[in-house]
Amino acid sequence: MKNKRLIVTTIIFFLIVNLSYFWEGKLGILAFPIFIFLVVSFLVLVIICVIQIANGIKEKFSNQNRNWKIGVMVVGLGVIFLKPNGIVNFDKLEGENLLIAQREGAGNCMTTFKIKSNNKFKERSVCFGVSEVRGNYEIRNDTIFFSDVSIPIGEEYYEFAILQKSKYGDEDAFFRYRNSMDSIGNELWITKNELIK
C-alpha cells in the first residue's frame, strides 16, 4: 500500500508541475506560497527517492515493488528537474507569437504581453504572485482593439493599443490605453514585432 501511495504521489506531483501553465495564472497572490510548497515537496520526494535507491542497492535490486517505485520516481523527478516548466510548451500550441512586449516594474515585477497569430492575446504579470489576462484583438488601421477580455470582476482593462515611439528613446513601443480619454497610456517595450511594422 505504501508503495502505491508513493508512486501515485509522484505521478500527481508530475502532473501538477507539467500542467502549471493552465492553473498558475489563476492563483494571483497564492502562486508564491504554492510555488514554495511545490519546491519543498520536490525536495522531500528527492530525499525519499535517494533513500529508496540506497535500500535498493542494499537489496541488490531484488525487490520488484521497490524497483518500480525507484523507476517512477527517478523518471518523474528527473523530468521535472530538467523541464521545470513542463514537457509540452503549451504557449506555442496556442499560436505563433506575432508581437511580444514587456516591462519590468518595481521589485522585479514583470509584465509580458503577447499577441498571437489566431487573433488572441495574453498578458502575464508576475509580481508577488502570477496573474493572466486573455482576450481577442482586432487591428483597424494602426490601432489594436481588445475584446472579450477575461479579467477579475470589478477591474478594467485597456480598450486599445498603438505602436508608437517610446518616451525613453527612438525605438517603437507598445502603448495600451484605458479609453479615448487616456492621454498617457501604459508603455511596454517591444522584444518581437511581426504584427505591424
XYZ file of N, CA and C in Angstrom:
591
model
N 0.826 -1.208 0.000
C 0.000 0.000 0.000
C 0.863 1.263 0.000
N 1.946 1.226 0.817
C 2.845 2.367 0.899
C 3.511 2.617 -0.454
N 3.865 1.510 -1.136
C 4.497 1.623 -2.450
C 3.582 2.344 -3.425
N 2.308 1.958 -3.439
C 1.355 2.572 -4.368
C 1.170 4.047 -4.048
N 1.110 4.396 -2.772
C 0.924 5.795 -2.391
C 2.075 6.669 -2.876
N 3.290 6.156 -2.770
C 4.454 6.917 -3.202
C 4.469 7.087 -4.724
N 4.106 6.041 -5.451
C 4.041 6.126 -6.917
C 2.940 7.096 -7.335
N 1.771 6.987 -6.708
C 0.648 7.881 -7.034
C 1.007 9.323 -6.701
N 1.644 9.560 -5.557
C 2.056 10.912 -5.167
C 3.026 11.501 -6.188
N 3.985 10.690 -6.637
C 4.959 11.163 -7.624
C 4.272 11.503 -8.943
N 3.341 10.654 -9.374
C 2.631 10.903 -10.640
C 1.773 12.158 -10.534
N 1.067 12.328 -9.414
C 0.233 13.522 -9.227
C 1.105 14.775 -9.210
N 2.237 14.709 -8.507
C 3.161 15.845 -8.464
C 3.667 16.171 -9.870
N 4.018 15.141 -10.629
C 4.486 15.315 -12.010
C 3.426 16.020 -12.856
N 2.166 15.600 -12.725
C 1.077 16.214 -13.496
C 0.827 17.662 -13.069
N 0.871 17.927 -11.774
C 0.670 19.294 -11.277
C 1.720 20.235 -11.865
N 2.971 19.820 -11.854
C 4.056 20.661 -12.374
C 3.926 20.829 -13.885
N 3.646 19.742 -14.600
C 3.594 19.804 -16.064
C 2.359 20.516 -16.597
N 1.332 20.633 -15.792
C 0.126 21.334 -16.221
C -0.010 22.705 -15.555
N 1.081 23.203 -14.982
C 1.044 24.501 -14.287
C 0.670 25.646 -15.222
N 0.895 25.482 -16.502
C 0.530 26.512 -17.486
C -0.952 26.868 -17.385
N -1.786 25.887 -17.063
C -3.234 26.091 -17.039
C -3.750 26.662 -15.724
N -3.050 26.428 -14.618
C -3.583 26.880 -13.330
C -2.777 28.012 -12.692
N -1.526 28.172 -13.072
C -0.662 29.143 -12.401
C -1.181 30.580 -12.490
N -1.680 30.998 -13.646
C -2.143 32.366 -13.829
C -3.449 32.685 -13.145
N -4.132 31.685 -12.619
C -5.411 31.900 -11.948
C -5.264 32.049 -10.429
N -4.053 31.873 -9.919
C -3.838 31.875 -8.470
C -3.599 33.253 -7.875
N -3.108 34.181 -8.693
C -2.815 35.508 -8.177
C -1.766 35.450 -7.084
N -2.066 36.036 -5.946
C -1.129 36.143 -4.831
C -0.800 34.784 -4.209
N -1.641 33.791 -4.425
C -1.391 32.454 -3.872
C -0.309 31.697 -4.635
N 0.085 32.187 -5.809
C 1.083 31.486 -6.626
C 2.415 31.339 -5.895
N 2.827 32.367 -5.165
C 4.123 32.311 -4.482
C 4.149 31.245 -3.379
N 3.167 31.222 -2.452
C 3.216 30.166 -1.426
C 3.074 28.766 -2.027
N 2.296 28.637 -3.095
C 2.152 27.321 -3.729
C 3.470 26.921 -4.388
N 4.183 27.887 -4.980
C 5.496 27.602 -5.553
C 6.446 27.089 -4.477
N 6.452 27.743 -3.311
C 7.313 27.302 -2.196
C 6.930 25.888 -1.775
N 5.628 25.628 -1.677
C 5.154 24.291 -1.309
C 5.628 23.243 -2.316
N 5.568 23.567 -3.612
C 5.997 22.625 -4.647
C 7.501 22.372 -4.580
N 8.295 23.406 -4.292
C 9.748 23.227 -4.162
C 10.058 22.314 -2.981
N 9.396 22.553 -1.842
C 9.614 21.714 -0.661
C 9.178 20.277 -0.958
N 8.034 20.112 -1.621
C 7.553 18.772 -1.982
C 8.550 18.059 -2.881
N 9.111 18.800 -3.847
C 10.106 18.210 -4.741
C 11.315 17.718 -3.949
N 11.809 18.555 -3.026
C 12.975 18.170 -2.234
C 12.686 16.958 -1.360
N 11.498 16.907 -0.772
C 11.113 15.750 0.053
C 11.069 14.488 -0.811
N 10.471 14.581 -1.993
C 10.408 13.418 -2.884
C 11.804 12.980 -3.332
N 12.709 13.928 -3.564
C 14.092 13.580 -3.938
C 14.772 12.834 -2.793
N 14.585 13.304 -1.567
C 15.185 12.626 -0.403
C 14.627 11.207 -0.276
N 13.311 11.071 -0.429
C 12.692 9.736 -0.359
C 13.241 8.843 -1.466
N 13.425 9.405 -2.654
C 13.953 8.638 -3.781
C 15.374 8.159 -3.497
N 16.201 9.030 -2.931
C 17.585 8.650 -2.593
C 17.582 7.526 -1.554
N 16.688 7.615 -0.568
C 16.579 6.558 0.439
C 16.153 5.243 -0.221
N 15.194 5.317 -1.142
C 14.737 4.105 -1.845
C 15.867 3.492 -2.679
N 16.652 4.336 -3.319
C 17.783 3.831 -4.115
C 18.808 3.165 -3.201
N 19.098 3.786 -2.046
C 20.056 3.206 -1.088
C 19.566 1.846 -0.601
N 18.261 1.768 -0.288
C 17.691 0.481 0.147
C 17.725 -0.533 -0.990
N 17.483 -0.077 -2.210
C 17.542 -0.974 -3.368
C 18.941 -1.523 -3.577
N 19.951 -0.691 -3.375
C 21.336 -1.156 -3.515
C 21.647 -2.218 -2.474
N 21.169 -2.002 -1.226
C 21.390 -2.995 -0.168
C 20.748 -4.327 -0.531
N 19.568 -4.266 -1.146
C 18.838 -5.494 -1.521
C 19.277 -6.024 -2.883
N 20.260 -5.351 -3.501
C 20.737 -5.698 -4.845
C 19.585 -5.679 -5.848
N 18.661 -4.742 -5.634
C 17.503 -4.519 -6.520
C 16.703 -5.809 -6.776
N 16.550 -6.607 -5.725
C 15.785 -7.857 -5.857
C 14.287 -7.650 -5.573
N 13.931 -6.531 -4.958
C 12.534 -6.247 -4.621
C 11.881 -5.507 -5.801
N 10.968 -6.195 -6.530
C 10.342 -5.613 -7.725
C 9.489 -4.379 -7.400
N 8.796 -4.419 -6.268
C 7.982 -3.249 -5.885
C 8.862 -2.010 -5.693
N 9.989 -2.194 -5.017
C 10.901 -1.071 -4.800
C 11.479 -0.601 -6.137
N 11.779 -1.526 -7.030
C 12.328 -1.156 -8.339
C 11.336 -0.303 -9.130
N 10.053 -0.664 -9.080
C 9.023 0.136 -9.752
C 8.954 1.541 -9.151
N 8.981 1.558 -7.827
C 8.930 2.845 -7.125
C 10.116 3.728 -7.516
N 11.313 3.139 -7.513
C 12.514 3.885 -7.877
C 12.417 4.365 -9.324
N 11.978 3.493 -10.211
C 11.877 3.848 -11.631
C 10.947 5.024 -11.866
N 9.749 4.961 -11.271
C 8.768 6.038 -11.440
C 9.296 7.342 -10.849
N 9.904 7.261 -9.673
C 10.398 8.474 -9.013
C 11.575 9.086 -9.774
N 12.507 8.264 -10.229
C 13.673 8.794 -10.948
C 13.228 9.461 -12.251
N 12.347 8.789 -13.000
C 11.884 9.358 -14.269
C 11.077 10.636 -14.013
N 10.094 10.568 -13.123
C 9.230 11.727 -12.842
C 10.003 12.920 -12.321
N 10.828 12.701 -11.300
C 11.586 13.809 -10.701
C 12.691 14.298 -11.641
N 13.277 13.376 -12.408
C 14.303 13.772 -13.381
C 13.746 14.681 -14.461
N 12.562 14.341 -14.967
C 11.931 15.176 -15.995
C 11.564 16.540 -15.418
N 11.040 16.567 -14.195
C 10.702 17.844 -13.551
C 11.962 18.698 -13.368
N 13.072 18.064 -12.983
C 14.327 18.806 -12.794
C 14.826 19.381 -14.122
N 14.758 18.583 -15.190
C 15.257 19.022 -16.498
C 14.304 19.982 -17.202
N 12.994 19.813 -16.989
C 11.982 20.646 -17.650
C 11.008 21.187 -16.598
N 11.432 22.144 -15.764
C 10.572 22.632 -14.682
C 9.308 23.343 -15.162
N 9.301 23.813 -16.412
C 8.100 24.465 -16.956
C 7.189 23.493 -17.690
N 7.525 22.225 -17.670
C 6.701 21.209 -18.314
C 7.314 20.684 -19.600
N 6.914 19.498 -19.968
C 7.435 18.848 -21.170
C 6.913 19.544 -22.417
N 5.629 19.880 -22.403
C 4.976 20.475 -23.569
C 4.971 21.999 -23.417
N 5.333 22.699 -24.479
C 5.270 24.165 -24.488
C 3.859 24.561 -24.958
N 2.948 24.705 -24.005
C 1.547 24.998 -24.338
C 1.392 26.381 -24.960
N 2.304 27.294 -24.658
C 2.247 28.632 -25.236
C 2.370 28.558 -26.762
N 3.258 27.712 -27.256
C 3.418 27.555 -28.709
C 2.181 26.916 -29.338
N 1.519 26.031 -28.608
C 0.322 25.377 -29.137
C -0.839 26.349 -29.312
N -0.806 27.468 -28.581
C -1.876 28.463 -28.684
C -1.744 29.342 -29.916
N -0.644 29.239 -30.630
C -0.430 30.053 -31.823
C 0.917 30.747 -31.760
N 1.371 31.178 -32.914
C 2.661 31.857 -33.004
C 2.566 33.250 -32.383
N 3.625 33.658 -31.709
C 3.694 34.997 -31.137
C 4.066 35.991 -32.237
N 3.137 36.893 -32.570
C 3.420 37.914 -33.573
C 4.054 39.148 -32.947
N 3.673 39.433 -31.702
C 4.230 40.583 -31.009
C 4.419 40.214 -29.541
N 5.586 40.533 -29.027
C 5.859 40.352 -27.598
C 6.370 41.684 -27.066
N 5.729 42.159 -26.013
C 6.150 43.401 -25.366
C 6.179 43.154 -23.867
N 7.115 43.786 -23.197
C 7.212 43.566 -21.754
C 7.766 44.784 -21.045
N 7.602 44.751 -19.741
C 8.098 45.845 -18.913
C 8.373 45.314 -17.522
N 9.518 45.717 -16.994
C 9.866 45.353 -15.628
C 9.541 46.532 -14.731
N 8.810 46.255 -13.666
C 8.422 47.314 -12.747
C 9.229 47.244 -11.466
N 8.717 47.910 -10.453
C 9.375 47.928 -9.147
C 9.394 46.523 -8.552
N 10.448 46.209 -7.820
C 10.541 44.913 -7.158
C 10.683 43.750 -8.134
N 11.252 43.996 -9.306
C 11.413 42.976 -10.358
C 10.090 42.398 -10.838
N 9.009 43.129 -10.682
C 7.718 42.696 -11.218
C 7.798 42.771 -12.746
N 7.300 41.757 -13.425
C 7.411 41.689 -14.886
C 6.043 41.477 -15.513
N 5.735 42.329 -16.499
C 4.524 42.170 -17.303
C 4.954 41.804 -18.715
N 4.403 40.710 -19.232
C 4.693 40.269 -20.599
C 3.385 40.173 -21.356
N 3.334 40.823 -22.503
C 2.126 40.870 -23.326
C 2.438 40.199 -24.665
N 1.596 39.235 -25.076
C 1.819 38.514 -26.334
C 0.571 38.580 -27.204
N 0.780 38.939 -28.457
C -0.290 38.891 -29.450
C -0.030 37.672 -30.321
N -1.037 36.811 -30.419
C -0.907 35.539 -31.126
C -1.432 35.636 -32.556
N -1.092 34.642 -33.345
C -1.499 34.609 -34.750
C -2.980 34.285 -34.929
N -3.639 33.779 -33.900
C -5.050 33.383 -34.003
C -5.996 34.459 -33.457
N -5.581 35.730 -33.518
C -6.368 36.879 -33.050
C -6.661 36.841 -31.557
N -5.748 36.254 -30.798
C -5.886 36.222 -29.343
C -4.659 36.896 -28.737
N -4.830 37.409 -27.524
C -3.695 37.970 -26.806
C -3.660 37.416 -25.397
N -2.490 37.502 -24.786
C -2.325 37.041 -23.415
C -1.356 37.971 -22.707
N -1.733 38.408 -21.520
C -0.852 39.214 -20.682
C -0.589 38.452 -19.405
N 0.666 38.353 -19.038
C 1.054 37.636 -17.822
C 1.848 38.589 -16.957
N 1.394 38.760 -15.714
C 2.093 39.626 -14.754
C 2.593 38.777 -13.600
N 3.873 38.916 -13.306
C 4.478 38.197 -12.189
C 4.980 39.237 -11.206
N 4.317 39.301 -10.044
C 4.691 40.271 -9.014
C 4.125 39.790 -7.682
N 4.920 39.097 -6.909
C 4.470 38.506 -5.648
C 3.268 37.604 -5.872
N 3.135 37.078 -7.059
C 2.036 36.231 -7.493
C 2.004 36.258 -9.015
N 1.132 35.471 -9.583
C 1.028 35.400 -11.040
C -0.421 35.646 -11.427
N -0.624 36.524 -12.410
C -1.979 36.736 -12.929
C -1.921 36.780 -14.447
N -3.006 36.360 -15.064
C -3.093 36.344 -16.522
C -4.381 36.994 -16.977
N -4.278 37.694 -18.087
C -5.440 38.277 -18.752
C -5.398 37.761 -20.184
N -6.544 37.299 -20.668
C -6.632 36.792 -22.036
C -7.795 37.462 -22.740
N -7.729 37.493 -24.050
C -8.821 38.054 -24.823
C -8.542 37.985 -26.305
N -9.356 38.684 -27.071
C -9.216 38.753 -28.522
C -8.761 40.144 -28.914
N -8.239 40.259 -30.126
C -7.862 41.573 -30.629
C -8.272 41.690 -32.089
N -8.394 42.938 -32.517
C -8.705 43.241 -33.912
C -7.897 44.469 -34.296
N -7.285 44.416 -35.470
C -6.479 45.543 -35.934
C -7.300 46.369 -36.914
N -7.437 47.665 -36.601
C -8.092 48.612 -37.512
C -7.137 49.770 -37.735
N -6.697 49.929 -38.966
C -5.682 50.924 -39.326
C -4.419 50.670 -38.505
N -4.025 51.615 -37.658
C -2.810 51.428 -36.854
C -3.128 51.138 -35.390
N -4.379 50.787 -35.108
C -4.811 50.594 -33.725
C -5.237 49.142 -33.497
N -4.861 48.609 -32.339
C -5.234 47.253 -31.939
C -6.310 47.380 -30.866
N -7.499 46.863 -31.149
C -8.610 46.923 -30.198
C -8.754 45.584 -29.488
N -9.021 45.643 -28.194
C -9.171 44.434 -27.384
C -10.653 44.155 -27.129
N -11.016 42.862 -27.123
C -12.402 42.475 -26.836
C -12.414 41.121 -26.128
N -13.574 40.781 -25.554
C -13.759 39.505 -24.840
C -12.625 39.236 -23.847
N -12.300 40.253 -23.071
C -11.170 40.173 -22.144
C -11.605 39.478 -20.859
N -10.818 38.489 -20.434
C -11.106 37.775 -19.183
C -10.284 38.399 -18.061
N -10.961 39.176 -17.232
C -10.324 39.823 -16.086
C -11.203 39.618 -14.859
N -10.622 39.785 -13.671
C -11.436 39.667 -12.463
C -12.573 40.694 -12.448
N -13.679 40.333 -11.832
C -14.852 41.209 -11.755
C -14.472 42.507 -11.046
N -14.945 43.613 -11.596
C -14.701 44.913 -10.990
C -13.444 45.606 -11.491
N -12.634 44.918 -12.280
C -11.432 45.545 -12.806
C -11.653 45.959 -14.259
N -10.869 46.922 -14.698
C -10.944 47.398 -16.077
C -9.715 46.931 -16.828
N -9.852 46.838 -18.132
C -8.690 46.536 -18.958
C -8.578 47.600 -20.036
N -7.500 47.598 -20.726
C -7.259 48.580 -21.777
C -8.201 48.327 -22.954
N -8.682 49.408 -23.573
C -9.576 49.275 -24.730
C -8.806 49.064 -26.021
N -7.637 49.730 -26.127
C -6.897 49.632 -27.384
C -5.415 49.885 -27.135
N -4.607 49.619 -28.188
C -3.163 49.850 -28.107
C -2.661 50.392 -29.442
N -1.563 51.107 -29.372
C -0.939 51.689 -30.567
C 0.569 51.492 -30.453
N 1.214 51.198 -31.577
C 2.667 51.170 -31.625
C 3.146 52.560 -32.006
N 3.971 53.144 -31.164
C 4.492 54.478 -31.432
C 5.861 54.608 -30.785
N 6.519 55.726 -31.035
C 7.863 55.936 -30.489
C 7.827 55.956 -28.961
N 8.821 55.335 -28.367
C 8.932 55.282 -26.917
C 9.181 56.677 -26.350
N 8.747 56.891 -25.131
C 9.026 58.152 -24.432
C 10.493 58.221 -24.021
N 11.162 57.078 -24.043
C 12.517 56.996 -23.498
C 13.584 56.740 -24.556
N 13.239 56.788 -25.838
C 14.233 56.540 -26.885
C 13.581 56.554 -28.259
N 14.349 56.138 -29.256
C 13.859 56.160 -30.636
C 13.146 54.879 -31.050
N 13.185 53.851 -30.228
C 12.559 52.585 -30.589
C 11.036 52.695 -30.509
N 10.382 51.809 -31.255
C 8.926 51.714 -31.137
C 8.575 51.044 -29.816
N 7.457 51.440 -29.251
C 6.951 50.839 -28.018
C 5.475 50.525 -28.205
N 4.960 49.699 -27.323
C 3.572 49.258 -27.365
C 2.832 50.003 -26.255
N 1.965 50.935 -26.635
C 1.222 51.739 -25.662
C -0.215 51.239 -25.576
N -0.660 50.897 -24.360
C -2.048 50.491 -24.139
C -2.792 51.629 -23.454
N -4.038 51.845 -23.895
C -4.847 52.947 -23.356
C -6.155 52.405 -22.795
N -6.539 52.933 -21.626
C -7.789 52.501 -20.977
C -9.006 52.893 -21.802
N -8.990 54.100 -22.369
C -10.089 54.598 -23.205
C -9.572 55.780 -24.013
N -10.449 56.409 -24.767
C -10.026 57.524 -25.633
C -9.623 58.763 -24.833
N -10.004 58.844 -23.562
C -9.634 59.979 -22.704
C -8.243 59.798 -22.078
N -7.709 58.593 -22.135
C -6.400 58.295 -21.564
C -5.324 58.861 -22.483
N -4.611 59.882 -22.029
C -3.594 60.522 -22.871
C -2.178 60.032 -22.546
N -2.024 59.298 -21.452
C -0.686 58.851 -21.039
C -0.401 57.443 -21.545
N -1.309 56.521 -21.305
C -1.126 55.131 -21.730
C -0.139 54.386 -20.853
N -0.037 53.104 -21.113
C 0.888 52.228 -20.407
C 1.867 51.678 -21.435
N 3.140 52.025 -21.273
C 4.150 51.668 -22.268
C 4.821 50.344 -21.938
N 4.888 49.477 -22.941
C 5.652 48.236 -22.847
C 6.693 48.260 -23.968
N 7.860 47.685 -23.693
C 8.925 47.675 -24.692
C 8.819 46.427 -25.555
N 8.916 46.609 -26.839
C 8.733 45.525 -27.805
C 10.014 44.700 -27.908
N 9.874 43.378 -27.744
C 11.008 42.471 -27.928
C 10.879 41.664 -29.208
N 9.658 41.590 -29.758
C 9.432 40.928 -31.045
C 8.250 41.596 -31.714
N 8.380 41.902 -33.015
C 7.268 42.522 -33.739
C 7.206 41.976 -35.166
N 6.262 41.090 -35.383
C 5.957 40.611 -36.729
C 4.497 40.915 -37.054
N 3.910 41.836 -36.293
C 2.499 42.184 -36.437
C 2.324 43.426 -37.284
N 2.851 44.541 -36.813
C 2.735 45.807 -37.515
C 4.128 46.425 -37.578
N 4.553 46.823 -38.729
C 5.877 47.454 -38.887
C 5.733 48.967 -38.875
